Coordinates of C-alpha atoms in Angstrom, one line a residue:
X1264 CA 84.5 26.2 -38.1
X1265 CA 83.1 23.9 -35.4
X1266 CA 83.8 24.5 -31.8
X1267 CA 85.3 21.6 -29.8
X1268 CA 84.2 21.3 -26.2
X1269 CA 84.4 18.7 -23.5
X1270 CA 80.7 17.9 -23.9
X1271 CA 79.2 17.7 -27.3
X1272 CA 76.1 19.7 -28.2
X1273 CA 74.2 16.4 -28.7
X1274 CA 75.1 15.2 -25.2
X1275 CA 74.3 18.6 -23.7
X1276 CA 70.9 18.6 -25.4
X1277 CA 69.9 15.4 -23.5
X1278 CA 68.2 15.9 -20.1
X1279 CA 70.8 13.7 -18.3
X1280 CA 73.7 15.4 -20.0
X1281 CA 72.4 18.9 -19.2
X1282 CA 71.8 17.9 -15.5
X1283 CA 75.3 16.5 -15.2
X1284 CA 76.8 19.6 -16.8
X1285 CA 75.1 22.1 -14.5
X1286 CA 75.8 19.9 -11.5
X1287 CA 79.5 19.9 -12.2
X1288 CA 79.5 23.6 -13.1
X1289 CA 77.7 24.5 -9.8
X1290 CA 80.1 22.3 -7.8
X1291 CA 83.2 24.0 -9.3
X1292 CA 81.8 27.5 -8.8
X1293 CA 80.9 26.7 -5.2
X1294 CA 84.3 25.2 -4.6
X1295 CA 86.1 28.3 -5.9
X1296 CA 83.7 30.6 -4.0
X1297 CA 84.4 28.7 -0.8
X1298 CA 88.2 28.8 -1.3
X1299 CA 88.1 32.6 -1.7
X1300 CA 85.4 33.6 0.7
X1301 CA 86.2 31.2 3.6
X1302 CA 89.3 33.1 4.7
X1303 CA 87.3 36.3 4.7
X1304 CA 84.6 34.7 6.8
X1305 CA 87.2 33.3 9.2
X1306 CA 88.8 36.7 9.7
X1307 CA 85.4 38.5 10.2
X1308 CA 84.0 36.0 12.7
X1309 CA 87.4 35.6 14.5
X1310 CA 87.1 39.1 15.7
X1311 CA 83.7 38.2 17.2
X1312 CA 85.0 35.4 19.3
X1313 CA 86.5 35.7 22.8
X1314 CA 90.3 35.6 23.1
X1315 CA 90.2 32.0 24.6
X1316 CA 87.9 30.8 21.8
X1317 CA 90.2 32.2 19.1
X1318 CA 93.3 30.4 20.6
X1319 CA 91.6 27.1 21.4
X1320 CA 92.4 23.9 19.5
X1321 CA 90.5 22.6 17.5
X1322 CA 89.0 26.0 16.4
X1323 CA 85.3 26.6 16.3
X1324 CA 83.7 27.3 13.0
X1325 CA 81.0 29.5 14.4
X1326 CA 81.5 31.8 17.5
X1327 CA 79.8 30.5 20.6
X1328 CA 78.9 34.0 21.7
X1329 CA 78.7 36.7 19.0
X1330 CA 80.2 40.0 20.3
X1331 CA 81.3 43.2 18.6
X1332 CA 83.5 44.4 21.3
X1333 CA 86.6 43.5 19.3
X1334 CA 85.7 46.0 16.6
X1335 CA 84.8 48.8 19.0
X1336 CA 88.0 48.2 21.0
X1337 CA 90.1 48.2 17.8
X1338 CA 88.5 51.4 16.6
X1339 CA 89.3 53.2 19.9
X1340 CA 92.5 51.5 21.2
X1341 CA 94.4 51.4 18.0
X1342 CA 93.3 54.9 16.9
X1343 CA 92.0 53.6 13.6
X1344 CA 90.2 56.8 12.4
X1345 CA 93.5 58.8 12.5
X1346 CA 95.6 56.2 10.8
X1347 CA 92.9 55.5 8.2
X1348 CA 92.8 59.2 7.4
X1349 CA 96.6 59.2 7.1
X1350 CA 96.4 56.4 4.6
X1351 CA 93.6 58.1 2.6
X1352 CA 95.7 61.3 2.3
X1353 CA 98.8 59.4 1.3
X1354 CA 97.0 57.1 -1.2
X1355 CA 94.9 60.0 -2.7
X1356 CA 98.0 62.2 -3.2
X1357 CA 100.0 59.4 -4.8
X1358 CA 97.1 58.5 -7.1
X1359 CA 96.7 62.1 -8.2
X1360 CA 100.4 62.7 -8.8
X1361 CA 100.7 59.4 -10.6
X1362 CA 97.6 59.8 -12.8
X1363 CA 98.6 63.3 -13.9
X1364 CA 102.3 62.8 -14.5
X1365 CA 102.2 59.3 -15.9
X1366 CA 99.3 60.2 -18.2
X1367 CA 101.3 63.2 -19.5
X1368 CA 104.5 61.2 -20.0
X1369 CA 102.6 58.3 -21.7
X1370 CA 100.8 60.7 -24.0
X1371 CA 104.1 62.5 -24.9
X1372 CA 105.8 59.2 -25.7
X1373 CA 102.9 57.8 -27.6
X1374 CA 101.5 60.7 -29.6
X1375 CA 104.1 63.5 -29.6
X1376 CA 107.0 61.1 -30.3
X1377 CA 109.9 63.2 -28.9
X1378 CA 113.5 62.8 -30.0
X1379 CA 115.1 59.7 -28.3
X1380 CA 111.6 58.7 -27.1
X1381 CA 112.3 55.0 -27.6
X1382 CA 115.5 55.4 -25.6
X1383 CA 113.7 57.1 -22.8
X1384 CA 111.0 54.4 -22.8
X1385 CA 113.6 51.7 -22.8
X1386 CA 115.3 53.4 -19.8
X1387 CA 112.0 53.6 -18.0
X1388 CA 111.2 49.9 -18.6
X1389 CA 114.7 48.9 -17.5
X1390 CA 113.8 50.1 -14.0
X1391 CA 111.3 47.2 -13.9
X1392 CA 114.2 44.8 -13.8
X1393 CA 115.6 46.4 -10.6
X1394 CA 114.2 44.8 -7.4
X1395 CA 112.2 47.2 -5.4
X1396 CA 114.3 46.5 -2.3
X1397 CA 117.4 47.7 -4.0
X1398 CA 115.9 51.1 -4.5
X1399 CA 114.9 51.6 -0.8
X1400 CA 118.2 53.0 0.4
X1401 CA 118.7 55.5 -2.6
X1402 CA 115.1 56.7 -2.2
X1403 CA 115.5 57.2 1.6
X1404 CA 118.7 59.2 1.1
X1405 CA 117.0 61.3 -1.5
X1406 CA 113.9 62.2 0.6
X1407 CA 116.0 62.7 3.7
X1408 CA 118.0 65.4 1.9
X1409 CA 116.5 66.5 -1.4
X1410 CA 119.2 67.5 -3.9
X1411 CA 119.7 71.2 -4.5
X1412 CA 117.2 72.5 -2.0
X1413 CA 118.5 70.2 0.9
X1414 CA 115.1 69.8 2.5
X1415 CA 113.9 66.7 4.4
X1416 CA 110.6 65.1 3.4
X1417 CA 110.6 62.6 6.3
X1418 CA 107.3 62.5 8.1
X1419 CA 105.7 64.3 5.2
X1420 CA 103.2 62.8 2.7
X1421 CA 105.4 64.1 -0.1
X1422 CA 107.7 61.2 0.7
X1423 CA 105.0 58.9 -0.4
X1424 CA 103.6 60.9 -3.3
X1425 CA 106.8 61.8 -5.2
X1426 CA 108.3 58.2 -5.4
X1427 CA 105.0 56.8 -6.4
X1428 CA 105.1 58.9 -9.6
X1429 CA 108.0 56.9 -10.9
X1430 CA 105.8 53.9 -11.8
X1431 CA 107.2 52.3 -15.0
X1432 CA 104.5 49.7 -15.3
X1433 CA 101.5 52.1 -15.2
X1434 CA 103.3 54.5 -17.6
X1435 CA 103.8 51.6 -20.1
X1436 CA 100.3 50.5 -19.6
X1437 CA 99.0 53.9 -20.5
X1438 CA 101.3 54.3 -23.4
X1439 CA 100.2 51.0 -24.9
X1440 CA 96.6 52.1 -24.6
X1441 CA 97.3 55.5 -26.2
X1442 CA 99.1 53.7 -29.1
X1443 CA 95.9 51.8 -30.0
X1444 CA 93.6 54.9 -30.1
X1445 CA 92.0 55.4 -33.5
X1446 CA 94.3 57.7 -35.6
X1447 CA 91.4 59.1 -37.6
X1448 CA 89.8 60.5 -34.4
X1449 CA 93.0 62.3 -33.4
X1450 CA 93.6 63.5 -36.9
X1451 CA 90.0 64.9 -37.1
X1452 CA 90.6 66.8 -33.8
X1453 CA 93.8 68.2 -35.3
X1454 CA 92.0 69.3 -38.5
X1455 CA 89.4 71.1 -36.3
X1456 CA 92.1 73.1 -34.8
X1457 CA 92.5 71.3 -31.4
X1458 CA 96.0 71.6 -29.9
X1459 CA 97.8 68.8 -28.3
X1460 CA 96.6 69.7 -24.8
X1461 CA 93.0 70.1 -26.0
X1462 CA 93.2 66.8 -27.8
X1463 CA 94.4 65.1 -24.6
X1464 CA 91.7 66.7 -22.4
X1465 CA 88.7 66.4 -24.7
X1466 CA 89.5 63.3 -26.8
X1467 CA 92.1 61.0 -25.3
X1468 CA 91.1 61.1 -21.6
X1469 CA 87.4 60.4 -22.2
X1470 CA 88.3 57.4 -24.4
X1471 CA 90.8 56.2 -21.8
X1472 CA 88.5 55.8 -18.9
X1473 CA 88.9 52.0 -18.6
X1474 CA 92.7 52.1 -18.5
X1475 CA 92.6 55.1 -16.2
X1476 CA 90.4 53.1 -13.8
X1477 CA 92.9 50.2 -13.8
X1478 CA 95.9 52.5 -13.2
X1479 CA 93.9 54.2 -10.4
X1480 CA 93.3 50.8 -8.7
X1481 CA 96.9 49.8 -9.0
X1482 CA 98.1 53.2 -7.6
X1483 CA 95.7 53.1 -4.6
X1484 CA 96.3 49.5 -3.7
X1485 CA 100.1 49.9 -4.0
X1486 CA 100.1 52.7 -1.4
X1487 CA 97.4 51.2 0.8
X1488 CA 99.3 47.9 1.3
X1489 CA 102.8 49.2 1.3
X1490 CA 104.6 48.6 4.6
X1491 CA 108.4 49.0 4.3
X1492 CA 108.6 52.4 2.8
X1493 CA 106.1 54.1 5.1
X1494 CA 107.8 52.5 8.1
X1495 CA 111.1 54.1 7.0
X1496 CA 109.9 57.6 6.3
X1497 CA 107.3 58.0 9.1
X1498 CA 108.9 57.9 12.5
X1499 CA 106.1 60.0 14.0
X1500 CA 103.4 57.5 15.1
X1501 CA 100.6 60.0 14.6
X1502 CA 101.4 60.2 10.9
X1503 CA 101.8 56.6 10.1
X1504 CA 99.4 54.8 7.7
X1505 CA 97.2 51.9 8.8
X1506 CA 99.6 49.2 7.5
X1507 CA 102.4 50.4 9.7
X1508 CA 100.2 51.3 12.7
X1509 CA 98.8 47.8 12.9
X1510 CA 102.2 46.4 13.5
X1511 CA 103.5 49.2 15.7
X1512 CA 100.5 49.1 18.0
X1513 CA 100.0 45.4 18.1
X1514 CA 102.0 44.8 21.2
X1515 CA 99.9 44.1 24.3
X1516 CA 96.7 44.0 22.2
X1517 CA 94.4 41.1 22.3
X1518 CA 94.3 38.9 19.2
X1519 CA 90.6 39.5 18.6
X1520 CA 91.2 43.2 18.6
X1521 CA 94.1 42.9 16.1
X1522 CA 92.0 40.8 13.8
X1523 CA 89.1 43.3 14.0
X1524 CA 91.6 46.1 13.1
X1525 CA 92.7 44.1 10.1
X1526 CA 89.1 43.6 9.0
X1527 CA 88.4 47.3 9.3
X1528 CA 91.6 48.2 7.4
X1529 CA 90.7 46.0 4.5
X1530 CA 87.1 47.3 4.0
X1531 CA 88.1 50.4 1.9
X1532 CA 90.0 48.4 -0.7
X1533 CA 87.3 45.7 -0.9
X1534 CA 84.6 48.4 -1.3
X1535 CA 86.8 50.1 -4.0
X1536 CA 87.0 46.9 -6.0
X1537 CA 83.3 46.2 -5.7
X1538 CA 82.4 49.7 -6.9
X1539 CA 84.9 49.8 -9.8
X1540 CA 85.1 46.1 -10.8
X1541 CA 83.3 46.8 -14.1
X1542 CA 85.9 49.4 -15.0
X1543 CA 88.7 47.1 -13.9
X1544 CA 87.6 44.3 -16.2
X1545 CA 87.0 46.7 -19.1
X1546 CA 90.5 48.2 -18.6
X1547 CA 92.2 44.8 -18.5
X1548 CA 90.6 43.9 -21.9
X1549 CA 91.1 47.3 -23.3
X1550 CA 94.7 46.8 -24.1
X1551 CA 94.1 43.7 -26.2
X1552 CA 91.8 45.4 -28.8
X1553 CA 92.5 48.0 -31.3
X1554 CA 90.0 50.7 -32.3

């Protein structure tokens, strides 16, 4: 079967056609790179300008005088180390709880096939149809006074960790991946005497690294960028994550300092993506292939 393209192989083989093709290709790549990277450049350099230069019209593309005082002031005045640490604790706990419990639930629904498993999965997926804002009040009332034990989780990281476990999308993503695992490998482990838990630990989890990487990224980013829920459950300023602290402490703060604080707050997520981008791409494609 021949492949149809915008440029025929004969035209691409000619020097003029090849030069035109690579010129257009390079221009498109440069245009997309500029569209995505220019806002990052504007934010990073904006913190290096003086307050008057940031507010002036028309704006300057390059700072007249490069200065790092905006970053140092943001680090000290807005107490970024403390709030970044709060965010790390909340995101790490939510990731761990979600990875363990969602993986266990997805493995049970996919491989153990419990009674009424499809009904349970349908109920879980039905929660995706409910707007997140509609769940804020019930969640708040629950963490403010836990049923049965009547304990408040306000100003406690558990108020972030426990609701994060109920992530229907990640559970479904894991289940779909487990459904596509090779049956002969799982049956061979069963013949060798491996129990369900040993099969999960020694066979399923090593084969599921790509999708576990994707779920991890989704879990961490969701907690890192969340604003409304942490604002409601953390009234203590010293325990607030970076997303809430940037808003709460922005009064009477120079614009350059606030921009620098936003740049610093975004560095961990950008670094996380750059480190694990190969696993993310592999995990996105993992669900479309069957072993």
